[in-house]
Amino acid sequence: MEEIITEQVEQEQLDAHALEKEEKFDRWRHAVGAVLGPLCAVLIWFMPFEGLNEEAHHLLAIMSLVAIWWITEPVAIPVTSLVGPTLCVVLGVVKVKSAFAAFASPMIFLFMGGFIIAKAMMVNGLDKRIAYGIMSMKWVGDSPRRIFLAIGLACMICSGWISNTATAAMMFPIALGLLEAIREMMAANGKVIDLKHYKYATGLMLMTAYACSIGGVLTPIGTPPNIIMLGFLEELAPEAPHVSFFNWMVWGFVAMVIYFVIAYIVLWKMFPANVKHIDGAQEFIKSHVSALGKWNRAQINTLIAFLVAVTLWVTPGILSVIYGSDAPILKDYNKLFPEAIAAMVGALLLFFLPVNAKKGEMTLHWKDAIAGVEWGTLLLFGGGLAMGGLMYETGLSDWIGQGIKIALGGQPSEILFLSIFCVAALLLSELTSHTAATNLIGPIAIGTALSLGISPIPVAVGIALSSSLGFMMPVSTPPNAIVYASGYVPITKMIKSGVIIDIIGIFCVTIPVVLLLVKYILGI
């Protein structure tokens, strides 16, 4: 008993020391970035660069400031996304219409429609019905291993359609409730456990966080990096084959399943349960399912709107399979219902499907819809598209691409090129948000690919998938931060498990999926 207490005290001291170091590093990062960003911008502005025109030269100076501030975050990341285009106008690099045109990109409205549908699912309880529906299946029972699997499946499936953050926030209390059931069961059997030092508690929390991030790769709207890279492809490589919602779902599904299997095996091996049954687990789930009551009109309407959007999104893929990718019917459909319009049709239906026609109550209120839109993410997305587009227009991306080509000693192989940018996206997403990392690396990778005569689609998809593998640090993704706040996840354990899954995921899943599946589906 004394040995256990000693181990717990040592672990608490280790965790406190690690947390203190992390907080100190963040303060240092913010302070250094606040000074280093403007300093680098000024130095680059006045330094001569061979082969770089004036507009591209000045844009490079502004981009250095934006890049450093995205990484170090002396101000909020969305604010930095507005600083870039604003400075481009103030300093005479481009006119105001060119600087802010990207904020009206159709991809913005695809994401906005997805946000509104997701908010309706949350407000009307459809997300909880899906989550508890999975948890209450007969095969789950009271087995810790199956509950571990079911929690991961519920997180993964939900986060493919609603934000990873919202999914983690929803599933977090469910996981906490199940852990409390374990603690009570153990106490009834005369065994007192401290959940902060209970392996299974750590594993369940990490599974909740990791599965939310893994599920995000399923669809273009599942996580910001996906839609950001699709936006960059449309802006910077309009002649490249179009990546449809259906295309993404095919390789996203394969990557998601394999990522999940890897995470499940690694976490269960590292954090197994020491009991075979969790007494009270089934009752806990059943009580929450009963509390949801019967399906109401708002939930049915939300499901209808969601299914309409999904149907419109996947129809082009079905038409392509039946009639071929060059069929007139497919071209006509894409003119009428591109992905952004499909999202907006589903979102707008929520304001027209009545819950109570006599009182004029609709499925979703405008105030709820406004609260559901992550405006900071949209601003970050728009700012990234704006800066990426300007890099292409001014020739800066081509200049950077040629520099990378020289640094690599000539024309690199496609697998080397892909590996470099995938690893860079992963490492950067561990230091800052995966959204900011994608915004920073995306235009450079696509511009470099174009200048080297390489298809930009594989590297774009690779970056999006890699940035979702930020499993090492609480700052990497919001789901990581949410479960870390529980106190059940020592930062050392998160780093150790995250490193293993990151390495296996990027080299055994991301790169093979991109090189084989993506290229095969698009025929590039």
Short mmCIF file of C-alpha atoms in Angstrom, two decimals:
data_model
loop_
_atom_site.label_atom_id
_atom_site.label_comp_id
_atom_site.label_asym_id
_atom_site.label_seq_id
_atom_site.Cartn_x
_atom_site.Cartn_y
_atom_site.Cartn_z
CA MET A 1 0.00 0.00 0.00
CA GLU A 2 2.82 2.38 0.89
CA GLU A 3 4.49 1.62 -2.44
CA ILE A 4 1.29 2.53 -4.32
CA ILE A 5 0.97 5.80 -2.40
CA THR A 6 4.63 6.59 -3.10
CA GLU A 7 4.13 5.94 -6.82
CA GLN A 8 1.05 8.18 -6.86
CA VAL A 9 2.93 11.01 -5.13
CA GLU A 10 5.84 10.67 -7.55
CA GLN A 11 3.46 10.70 -10.53
CA GLU A 12 1.67 13.81 -9.19
CA GLN A 13 4.99 15.59 -8.78
CA LEU A 14 6.02 14.57 -12.29
CA ASP A 15 2.72 15.78 -13.76
CA ALA A 16 2.90 19.09 -11.87
CA HIS A 17 6.46 19.64 -13.08
CA ALA A 18 5.48 18.81 -16.68
CA LEU A 19 2.48 21.14 -16.53
CA GLU A 20 4.60 23.95 -15.11
CA LYS A 21 7.15 23.49 -17.90
CA GLU A 22 4.40 23.53 -20.51
CA GLU A 23 2.86 26.74 -19.15
CA LYS A 24 6.30 28.35 -18.95
CA PHE A 25 7.00 27.31 -22.56
CA ASP A 26 3.69 28.83 -23.72
CA ARG A 27 4.43 32.15 -22.00
CA TRP A 28 7.89 32.17 -23.55
CA ARG A 29 6.42 31.25 -26.95
CA HIS A 30 3.92 34.13 -26.88
CA ALA A 31 6.49 36.69 -25.76
CA VAL A 32 9.13 35.65 -28.30
CA GLY A 33 6.58 35.58 -31.11
CA ALA A 34 5.31 39.08 -30.33
CA VAL A 35 8.81 40.46 -30.90
CA LEU A 36 10.20 38.03 -33.47
CA GLY A 37 7.27 38.35 -35.91
CA PRO A 38 7.54 42.10 -36.63
CA LEU A 39 11.36 41.95 -36.47
CA CYS A 40 11.55 39.22 -39.14
CA ALA A 41 9.02 41.08 -41.30
CA VAL A 42 11.09 44.28 -41.22
CA LEU A 43 14.35 42.45 -41.94
CA ILE A 44 12.87 40.56 -44.90
CA TRP A 45 11.25 43.76 -46.23
CA PHE A 46 14.65 45.44 -46.58
CA MET A 47 16.75 42.39 -47.52
CA PRO A 48 17.45 41.80 -51.23
CA PHE A 49 16.17 38.55 -52.77
CA GLU A 50 17.25 37.47 -56.22
CA GLY A 51 14.47 36.52 -58.63
CA LEU A 52 11.68 37.94 -56.47
CA ASN A 53 9.46 40.77 -57.73
CA GLU A 54 8.49 43.65 -55.46
CA GLU A 55 4.96 42.43 -54.67
CA ALA A 56 6.16 38.92 -53.84
CA HIS A 57 9.06 40.31 -51.79
CA HIS A 58 6.77 42.46 -49.65
CA LEU A 59 4.27 39.61 -49.34
CA LEU A 60 7.08 37.37 -48.08
CA ALA A 61 7.77 39.87 -45.31
CA ILE A 62 4.10 39.93 -44.31
CA MET A 63 3.86 36.14 -44.51
CA SER A 64 6.82 35.79 -42.15
CA LEU A 65 4.93 37.84 -39.56
CA VAL A 66 1.72 35.85 -40.07
CA ALA A 67 3.52 32.49 -39.96
CA ILE A 68 5.40 33.29 -36.75
CA TRP A 69 2.25 34.60 -35.07
CA TRP A 70 0.24 31.56 -36.16
CA ILE A 71 2.84 29.33 -34.50
CA THR A 72 3.55 31.39 -31.38
CA GLU A 73 0.05 32.89 -30.86
CA PRO A 74 0.87 36.24 -29.21
CA VAL A 75 -2.66 37.18 -30.32
CA ALA A 76 -5.60 34.93 -31.18
CA ILE A 77 -5.04 32.96 -34.38
CA PRO A 78 -8.17 34.36 -36.15
CA VAL A 79 -6.89 37.87 -35.42
CA THR A 80 -3.58 37.03 -37.10
CA SER A 81 -5.56 35.75 -40.09
CA LEU A 82 -7.07 39.23 -40.48
CA VAL A 83 -3.75 40.99 -39.90
CA GLY A 84 -2.21 39.45 -43.04
CA PRO A 85 -4.72 40.65 -45.67
CA THR A 86 -5.03 44.01 -43.91
CA LEU A 87 -1.29 44.64 -44.04
CA CYS A 88 -1.24 43.60 -47.70
CA VAL A 89 -3.64 46.45 -48.49
CA VAL A 90 -2.08 49.03 -46.14
CA LEU A 91 1.42 48.36 -47.48
CA GLY A 92 0.32 48.46 -51.10
CA VAL A 93 0.92 44.82 -52.02
CA VAL A 94 -2.59 44.32 -53.47
CA LYS A 95 -5.92 46.11 -53.66
CA VAL A 96 -8.60 45.51 -51.06
CA LYS A 97 -10.82 43.35 -53.30
CA SER A 98 -7.99 40.94 -54.01
CA ALA A 99 -6.97 40.79 -50.37
CA PHE A 100 -10.41 39.90 -49.00
CA ALA A 101 -12.03 38.05 -51.92
CA ALA A 102 -11.19 34.68 -50.36
CA PHE A 103 -13.47 35.42 -47.40
CA ALA A 104 -16.41 34.89 -49.79
CA SER A 105 -15.10 31.56 -51.08
CA PRO A 106 -17.78 28.86 -51.57
CA MET A 107 -15.78 26.71 -49.16
CA ILE A 108 -16.60 29.20 -46.41
CA PHE A 109 -20.30 28.52 -46.96
CA LEU A 110 -19.74 24.76 -47.11
CA PHE A 111 -18.21 24.97 -43.67
CA MET A 112 -20.88 27.39 -42.44
CA GLY A 113 -23.66 25.05 -43.57
CA GLY A 114 -21.93 22.18 -41.78
CA PHE A 115 -21.66 24.24 -38.59
CA ILE A 116 -25.39 25.10 -38.65
CA ILE A 117 -26.46 21.49 -39.22
CA ALA A 118 -24.16 20.36 -36.42
CA LYS A 119 -25.60 22.99 -34.07
CA ALA A 120 -29.13 21.78 -34.81
CA MET A 121 -28.05 18.23 -33.99
CA MET A 122 -26.69 19.42 -30.66
CA VAL A 123 -29.58 21.74 -29.75
CA ASN A 124 -32.21 19.14 -30.55
CA GLY A 125 -30.35 16.21 -29.01
CA LEU A 126 -29.80 14.19 -32.19
CA ASP A 127 -26.09 13.84 -31.46
CA LYS A 128 -26.79 12.30 -28.04
CA ARG A 129 -29.28 9.88 -29.58
CA ILE A 130 -26.59 8.67 -31.94
CA ALA A 131 -23.96 8.41 -29.19
CA TYR A 132 -26.18 6.68 -26.63
CA GLY A 133 -27.63 4.50 -29.38
CA ILE A 134 -24.16 3.08 -30.02
CA MET A 135 -23.38 2.74 -26.31
CA SER A 136 -26.66 0.91 -25.58
CA MET A 137 -26.18 -1.82 -28.19
CA LYS A 138 -26.40 -5.35 -26.76
CA TRP A 139 -22.86 -6.29 -27.81
CA VAL A 140 -21.41 -3.57 -25.57
CA GLY A 141 -22.83 -4.81 -22.28
CA ASP A 142 -20.74 -4.18 -19.16
CA SER A 143 -17.39 -5.30 -20.58
CA PRO A 144 -14.69 -2.63 -20.03
CA ARG A 145 -13.06 -3.55 -23.33
CA ARG A 146 -16.29 -3.25 -25.30
CA ILE A 147 -17.21 -0.01 -23.55
CA PHE A 148 -13.76 1.27 -24.47
CA LEU A 149 -14.46 0.34 -28.10
CA ALA A 150 -18.02 1.74 -28.06
CA ILE A 151 -16.91 5.11 -26.66
CA GLY A 152 -14.34 5.35 -29.46
CA LEU A 153 -16.86 4.37 -32.14
CA ALA A 154 -19.43 6.90 -30.90
CA CYS A 155 -16.82 9.68 -30.87
CA MET A 156 -15.51 8.73 -34.29
CA ILE A 157 -18.89 8.51 -36.02
CA CYS A 158 -20.22 11.75 -34.56
CA SER A 159 -17.06 13.77 -35.25
CA GLY A 160 -17.23 12.87 -38.93
CA TRP A 161 -20.20 15.23 -39.21
CA ILE A 162 -20.04 17.65 -36.28
CA SER A 163 -16.99 19.44 -34.90
CA ASN A 164 -14.37 17.44 -33.02
CA THR A 165 -14.62 19.89 -30.14
CA ALA A 166 -18.40 19.54 -29.82
CA THR A 167 -18.16 15.75 -29.98
CA ALA A 168 -15.49 15.65 -27.28
CA ALA A 169 -17.53 18.00 -25.08
CA MET A 170 -20.58 15.74 -25.52
CA MET A 171 -18.79 12.42 -24.93
CA PHE A 172 -16.60 13.67 -22.07
CA PRO A 173 -19.32 13.53 -19.37
CA ILE A 174 -20.45 10.11 -20.65
CA ALA A 175 -16.93 8.74 -20.17
CA LEU A 176 -16.69 10.39 -16.74
CA GLY A 177 -19.98 8.77 -15.70
CA LEU A 178 -18.75 5.33 -16.71
CA LEU A 179 -15.52 5.84 -14.76
CA GLU A 180 -17.52 6.84 -11.72
CA ALA A 181 -19.51 3.60 -12.09
CA ILE A 182 -16.20 1.69 -12.01
CA ARG A 183 -15.07 3.56 -8.91
CA GLU A 184 -18.34 2.79 -7.10
CA MET A 185 -18.21 -0.88 -8.12
CA MET A 186 -14.63 -1.21 -6.85
CA ALA A 187 -15.55 0.56 -3.60
CA ALA A 188 -18.47 -1.85 -3.07
CA ASN A 189 -15.99 -4.70 -3.39
CA GLY A 190 -13.70 -3.16 -0.81
CA LYS A 191 -11.20 -1.70 -3.28
CA VAL A 192 -10.64 2.05 -3.22
CA ILE A 193 -9.14 3.47 -6.42
CA ASP A 194 -7.96 6.92 -7.36
CA LEU A 195 -9.18 7.58 -10.90
CA LYS A 196 -6.34 10.07 -11.45
CA HIS A 197 -3.91 7.17 -11.26
CA TYR A 198 -6.10 4.46 -12.76
CA LYS A 199 -4.79 3.16 -16.10
CA TYR A 200 -8.20 2.46 -17.57
CA ALA A 201 -9.36 6.01 -16.77
CA THR A 202 -6.37 7.43 -18.65
CA GLY A 203 -7.02 5.13 -21.61
CA LEU A 204 -10.74 5.94 -21.79
CA MET A 205 -10.04 9.67 -21.72
CA LEU A 206 -7.40 9.38 -24.45
CA MET A 207 -9.69 7.19 -26.56
CA THR A 208 -12.37 9.88 -26.27
CA ALA A 209 -9.97 12.58 -27.50
CA TYR A 210 -8.17 10.59 -30.18
CA ALA A 211 -11.34 9.09 -31.67
CA CYS A 212 -12.83 12.59 -32.05
CA SER A 213 -9.79 13.68 -34.08
CA ILE A 214 -9.72 10.43 -36.06
CA GLY A 215 -13.39 10.69 -37.02
CA GLY A 216 -12.79 14.15 -38.43
CA VAL A 217 -10.91 12.73 -41.43
CA LEU A 218 -14.07 11.01 -42.75
CA THR A 219 -15.64 13.99 -44.53
CA PRO A 220 -14.48 17.36 -45.86
CA ILE A 221 -16.48 19.10 -43.11
CA GLY A 222 -15.27 16.76 -40.36
CA THR A 223 -12.34 18.98 -39.34
CA PRO A 224 -11.00 22.37 -40.56
CA PRO A 225 -7.77 21.06 -42.18
CA ASN A 226 -9.81 19.02 -44.70
CA ILE A 227 -11.83 21.94 -45.98
CA ILE A 228 -8.81 24.27 -45.85
CA MET A 229 -6.79 22.04 -48.15
CA LEU A 230 -9.73 21.64 -50.54
CA GLY A 231 -10.03 25.42 -50.59
CA PHE A 232 -6.34 25.80 -51.39
CA LEU A 233 -6.69 23.31 -54.25
CA GLU A 234 -9.56 25.31 -55.77
CA GLU A 235 -7.73 28.62 -55.34
CA LEU A 236 -4.20 27.60 -56.30
CA ALA A 237 -4.73 24.61 -58.60
CA PRO A 238 -8.01 25.14 -60.45
CA GLU A 239 -6.88 22.91 -63.32
CA ALA A 240 -6.36 19.90 -61.04
CA PRO A 241 -9.10 17.22 -60.95
CA HIS A 242 -12.00 18.17 -58.68
CA VAL A 243 -12.05 16.38 -55.33
CA SER A 244 -15.70 15.67 -54.59
CA PHE A 245 -17.31 15.07 -51.21
CA PHE A 246 -17.76 11.43 -52.22
CA ASN A 247 -14.11 11.07 -53.25
CA TRP A 248 -12.96 12.35 -49.90
CA MET A 249 -15.33 10.05 -48.00
CA VAL A 250 -13.90 6.97 -49.75
CA TRP A 251 -10.28 7.48 -48.73
CA GLY A 252 -11.33 9.25 -45.52
CA PHE A 253 -13.26 6.16 -44.46
CA VAL A 254 -10.30 3.86 -45.11
CA ALA A 255 -7.86 6.14 -43.27
CA MET A 256 -10.30 6.63 -40.38
CA VAL A 257 -10.85 2.91 -39.85
CA ILE A 258 -7.14 2.07 -39.88
CA TYR A 259 -6.25 5.04 -37.63
CA PHE A 260 -8.93 3.89 -35.20
CA VAL A 261 -7.71 0.29 -35.12
CA ILE A 262 -4.16 1.49 -34.42
CA ALA A 263 -5.30 3.84 -31.65
CA TYR A 264 -7.52 1.19 -30.09
CA ILE A 265 -4.76 -1.45 -30.00
CA VAL A 266 -2.10 0.94 -28.69
CA LEU A 267 -4.31 2.47 -25.98
CA TRP A 268 -5.74 -0.86 -24.81
CA LYS A 269 -2.26 -2.37 -24.55
CA MET A 270 -1.01 0.64 -22.58
CA PHE A 271 -4.10 1.22 -20.39
CA PRO A 272 -6.03 -2.05 -19.85
CA ALA A 273 -8.80 -2.49 -17.27
CA ASN A 274 -8.20 -4.65 -14.21
CA VAL A 275 -11.82 -5.86 -14.04
CA LYS A 276 -13.84 -8.00 -16.44
CA HIS A 277 -17.20 -6.34 -15.79
CA ILE A 278 -18.38 -2.85 -14.80
CA ASP A 279 -21.37 -3.27 -12.53
CA GLY A 280 -23.83 -0.47 -13.13
CA ALA A 281 -22.55 0.47 -16.58
CA GLN A 282 -25.64 -0.82 -18.40
CA GLU A 283 -27.95 0.88 -15.92
CA PHE A 284 -26.04 4.13 -16.37
CA ILE A 285 -26.48 4.02 -20.16
CA LYS A 286 -30.13 2.89 -19.98
CA SER A 287 -31.02 5.73 -17.60
CA HIS A 288 -29.60 8.29 -20.02
CA VAL A 289 -31.33 6.69 -23.00
CA SER A 290 -34.64 6.77 -21.11
CA ALA A 291 -34.05 10.42 -20.20
CA LEU A 292 -33.98 11.26 -23.91
CA GLY A 293 -37.60 10.11 -24.24
CA LYS A 294 -39.27 9.47 -27.58
CA TRP A 295 -38.19 11.07 -30.82
CA ASN A 296 -39.65 14.58 -31.07
CA ARG A 297 -40.47 16.63 -34.15
CA ALA A 298 -37.31 18.75 -33.88
CA GLN A 299 -35.09 15.66 -33.89
CA ILE A 300 -36.93 14.16 -36.87
CA ASN A 301 -36.67 17.43 -38.81
CA THR A 302 -32.97 17.72 -38.00
CA LEU A 303 -32.40 14.17 -39.22
CA ILE A 304 -34.26 14.99 -42.45
CA ALA A 305 -32.16 18.10 -43.08
CA PHE A 306 -28.97 16.19 -42.31
CA LEU A 307 -29.89 13.33 -44.66
CA VAL A 308 -30.83 15.78 -47.42
CA ALA A 309 -27.39 17.41 -47.19
CA VAL A 310 -25.59 14.05 -47.12
CA THR A 311 -27.62 12.82 -50.10
CA LEU A 312 -26.76 15.92 -52.11
CA TRP A 313 -23.10 15.54 -51.16
CA VAL A 314 -22.75 11.90 -52.22
CA THR A 315 -24.99 11.96 -55.30
CA PRO A 316 -22.18 13.15 -57.65
CA GLY A 317 -20.10 10.15 -56.63
CA ILE A 318 -22.99 7.79 -57.35
CA LEU A 319 -23.68 9.45 -60.71
CA SER A 320 -20.00 9.20 -61.58
CA VAL A 321 -19.99 5.47 -60.87
CA ILE A 322 -23.15 4.87 -62.92
CA TYR A 323 -22.65 7.22 -65.88
CA GLY A 324 -18.93 8.03 -65.83
CA SER A 325 -16.98 11.08 -64.72
CA ASP A 326 -17.61 12.99 -67.98
CA ALA A 327 -21.37 12.37 -68.19
CA PRO A 328 -23.51 15.45 -68.99
CA ILE A 329 -25.90 14.61 -66.13
CA LEU A 330 -23.01 14.81 -63.65
CA LYS A 331 -21.83 18.17 -65.01
CA ASP A 332 -25.38 19.57 -64.86
CA TYR A 333 -25.81 18.33 -61.29
CA ASN A 334 -22.54 19.89 -60.15
CA LYS A 335 -23.61 23.24 -61.61
CA LEU A 336 -26.86 23.16 -59.63
CA PHE A 337 -25.69 21.52 -56.41
CA PRO A 338 -21.99 22.00 -55.70
CA GLU A 339 -20.87 21.01 -52.19
CA ALA A 340 -21.40 24.49 -50.72
CA ILE A 341 -24.97 24.68 -52.01
CA ALA A 342 -25.73 21.19 -50.72
CA ALA A 343 -24.60 22.31 -47.25
CA MET A 344 -26.67 25.48 -47.39
CA VAL A 345 -29.79 23.60 -48.58
CA GLY A 346 -29.53 21.28 -45.57
CA ALA A 347 -28.88 24.20 -43.21
CA LEU A 348 -31.68 26.38 -44.60
CA LEU A 349 -34.22 23.55 -44.31
CA LEU A 350 -33.81 23.82 -40.54
CA PHE A 351 -35.40 27.29 -40.66
CA PHE A 352 -38.36 26.10 -42.77
CA LEU A 353 -39.27 22.73 -41.24
CA PRO A 354 -41.80 23.55 -38.48
CA VAL A 355 -41.86 22.13 -34.98
CA ASN A 356 -45.06 23.95 -34.11
CA ALA A 357 -46.64 25.57 -37.17
CA LYS A 358 -49.33 27.39 -35.18
CA LYS A 359 -46.76 29.19 -33.05
CA GLY A 360 -44.37 29.64 -35.95
CA GLU A 361 -41.64 27.59 -34.24
CA MET A 362 -39.08 26.11 -36.61
CA THR A 363 -36.49 23.39 -36.08
CA LEU A 364 -33.66 25.84 -35.40
CA HIS A 365 -33.73 29.41 -34.11
CA TRP A 366 -31.46 31.97 -35.68
CA LYS A 367 -29.84 32.79 -32.33
CA ASP A 368 -28.85 29.16 -31.90
CA ALA A 369 -27.53 29.02 -35.45
CA ILE A 370 -25.37 32.11 -34.91
CA ALA A 371 -23.99 30.61 -31.70
CA GLY A 372 -23.19 27.38 -33.53
CA VAL A 373 -21.01 28.96 -36.21
CA GLU A 374 -17.34 28.96 -35.26
CA TRP A 375 -16.61 32.43 -36.62
CA GLY A 376 -12.98 32.28 -35.54
CA THR A 377 -12.45 29.17 -37.65
CA LEU A 378 -14.13 30.80 -40.65
CA LEU A 379 -11.93 33.88 -40.29
CA LEU A 380 -8.85 31.69 -39.98
CA PHE A 381 -9.93 29.75 -43.05
CA GLY A 382 -10.59 32.93 -45.04
CA GLY A 383 -7.29 34.47 -43.99
CA GLY A 384 -5.39 31.34 -44.95
CA LEU A 385 -7.06 31.21 -48.36
CA ALA A 386 -6.36 34.90 -48.88
CA MET A 387 -2.65 34.63 -48.09
CA GLY A 388 -2.32 31.41 -50.08
CA GLY A 389 -4.00 32.97 -53.10
CA LEU A 390 -1.76 36.01 -52.94
CA MET A 391 1.34 33.81 -52.75
CA TYR A 392 0.22 32.18 -56.00
CA GLU A 393 -0.74 35.44 -57.75
CA THR A 394 2.48 37.26 -56.92
CA GLY A 395 4.69 34.30 -57.81
CA LEU A 396 5.95 33.85 -54.25
CA SER A 397 4.83 30.20 -54.06
CA ASP A 398 6.71 29.38 -57.28
CA TRP A 399 9.85 31.08 -55.93
CA ILE A 400 9.62 29.08 -52.70
CA GLY A 401 9.07 25.91 -54.70
CA GLN A 402 12.20 26.46 -56.73
CA GLY A 403 14.14 27.09 -53.52
CA ILE A 404 12.89 23.80 -52.06
CA LYS A 405 13.82 22.02 -55.28
CA ILE A 406 17.37 23.35 -55.04
CA ALA A 407 17.57 22.42 -51.35
CA LEU A 408 16.54 18.86 -52.19
CA GLY A 409 19.18 18.61 -54.85
CA GLY A 410 16.90 18.66 -57.88
CA GLN A 411 13.60 16.99 -58.70
CA PRO A 412 12.59 14.95 -55.60
CA SER A 413 10.69 11.70 -55.81
CA GLU A 414 6.98 11.97 -55.12
CA ILE A 415 7.14 9.82 -52.00
CA LEU A 416 9.99 11.95 -50.55
CA PHE A 417 8.13 15.15 -51.39
CA LEU A 418 4.94 13.84 -49.78
CA SER A 419 6.76 12.54 -46.70
CA ILE A 420 8.50 15.86 -46.04
CA PHE A 421 5.29 17.88 -46.01
CA CYS A 422 3.27 15.26 -44.12
CA VAL A 423 5.85 15.10 -41.35
CA ALA A 424 6.14 18.90 -41.30
CA ALA A 425 2.36 19.25 -40.95
CA LEU A 426 2.30 16.70 -38.13
CA LEU A 427 5.16 18.32 -36.19
CA LEU A 428 3.73 21.81 -36.57
CA SER A 429 0.27 20.67 -35.51
CA GLU A 430 1.79 19.39 -32.26
CA LEU A 431 3.15 22.88 -31.48
CA THR A 432 0.14 24.93 -32.52
CA SER A 433 -3.43 24.31 -33.66
CA HIS A 434 -3.79 21.93 -36.58
CA THR A 435 -5.85 24.58 -38.38
CA ALA A 436 -3.07 27.15 -38.23
CA ALA A 437 -0.51 24.51 -39.23
CA THR A 438 -2.54 23.64 -42.33
CA ASN A 439 -2.98 27.28 -43.27
CA LEU A 440 0.77 27.80 -43.05
CA ILE A 441 2.02 24.69 -44.86
CA GLY A 442 -0.81 24.22 -47.36
CA PRO A 443 -0.09 26.98 -49.89
CA ILE A 444 3.66 26.33 -49.76
CA ALA A 445 3.17 22.61 -50.46
CA ILE A 446 0.69 23.13 -53.29
CA GLY A 447 2.75 25.93 -54.85
CA THR A 448 5.88 23.82 -54.64
CA ALA A 449 4.13 20.81 -56.18
CA LEU A 450 2.95 22.93 -59.11
CA SER A 451 6.40 24.39 -59.68
CA LEU A 452 7.91 20.87 -59.66
CA GLY A 453 5.30 19.46 -62.03
CA ILE A 454 3.85 17.17 -59.34
CA SER A 455 0.10 16.76 -58.83
CA PRO A 456 -0.86 18.92 -55.81
CA ILE A 457 -3.76 16.69 -54.74
CA PRO A 458 -1.80 13.93 -52.96
CA VAL A 459 0.22 16.36 -50.87
CA ALA A 460 -2.92 18.40 -50.07
CA VAL A 461 -4.73 15.31 -48.81
CA GLY A 462 -1.60 14.11 -47.00
CA ILE A 463 -1.26 17.39 -45.11
CA ALA A 464 -4.93 17.33 -44.10
CA LEU A 465 -4.70 13.76 -42.80
CA SER A 466 -1.36 14.33 -41.07
CA SER A 467 -2.51 17.44 -39.23
CA SER A 468 -5.33 15.40 -37.65
CA LEU A 469 -2.72 13.17 -35.98
CA GLY A 470 -1.81 15.76 -33.35
CA PHE A 471 -2.06 13.40 -30.37
CA MET A 472 0.98 14.31 -28.29
CA MET A 473 0.13 17.58 -26.55
CA PRO A 474 -2.98 19.15 -24.97
CA VAL A 475 -2.49 22.23 -27.19
CA SER A 476 -2.56 20.17 -30.40
CA THR A 477 -6.35 19.78 -30.61
CA PRO A 478 -9.35 20.90 -28.51
CA PRO A 479 -10.34 17.26 -27.71
CA ASN A 480 -6.87 16.72 -26.22
CA ALA A 481 -7.28 19.84 -24.08
CA ILE A 482 -10.76 18.78 -22.91
CA VAL A 483 -9.71 15.34 -21.64
CA TYR A 484 -6.45 16.67 -20.21
CA ALA A 485 -8.48 19.04 -18.04
CA SER A 486 -10.11 16.01 -16.36
CA GLY A 487 -6.92 15.35 -14.42
CA TYR A 488 -7.03 11.69 -15.43
CA VAL A 489 -4.45 12.07 -18.22
CA PRO A 490 -0.82 12.64 -17.15
CA ILE A 491 0.91 14.66 -19.84
CA THR A 492 3.71 12.10 -19.97
CA LYS A 493 1.19 9.38 -20.88
CA MET A 494 -0.36 11.57 -23.58
CA ILE A 495 3.04 12.26 -25.09
CA LYS A 496 4.09 8.59 -25.01
CA SER A 497 0.89 7.22 -26.56
CA GLY A 498 0.69 10.13 -28.99
CA VAL A 499 4.21 9.56 -30.33
CA ILE A 500 3.50 5.89 -31.00
CA ILE A 501 0.22 6.51 -32.82
CA ASP A 502 1.63 9.49 -34.74
CA ILE A 503 4.58 7.52 -36.11
CA ILE A 504 2.56 4.43 -37.02
CA GLY A 505 -0.26 6.54 -38.45
CA ILE A 506 1.76 8.77 -40.74
CA PHE A 507 4.05 6.12 -42.22
CA CYS A 508 1.70 3.11 -42.25
CA VAL A 509 -1.57 4.86 -43.07
CA THR A 510 -1.34 8.44 -44.34
CA ILE A 511 1.37 8.09 -46.97
CA PRO A 512 0.18 4.69 -48.34
CA VAL A 513 -3.46 5.85 -48.48
CA VAL A 514 -2.50 9.00 -50.35
CA LEU A 515 -0.09 7.33 -52.78
CA LEU A 516 -2.30 4.35 -53.54
CA LEU A 517 -5.96 5.11 -52.88
CA VAL A 518 -6.13 8.84 -53.67
CA LYS A 519 -4.13 8.52 -56.88
CA TYR A 520 -6.16 5.47 -57.96
CA ILE A 521 -9.56 7.06 -57.34
CA LEU A 522 -8.70 10.31 -59.13
CA GLY A 523 -6.59 8.65 -61.81
CA ILE A 524 -3.61 10.99 -61.31
#
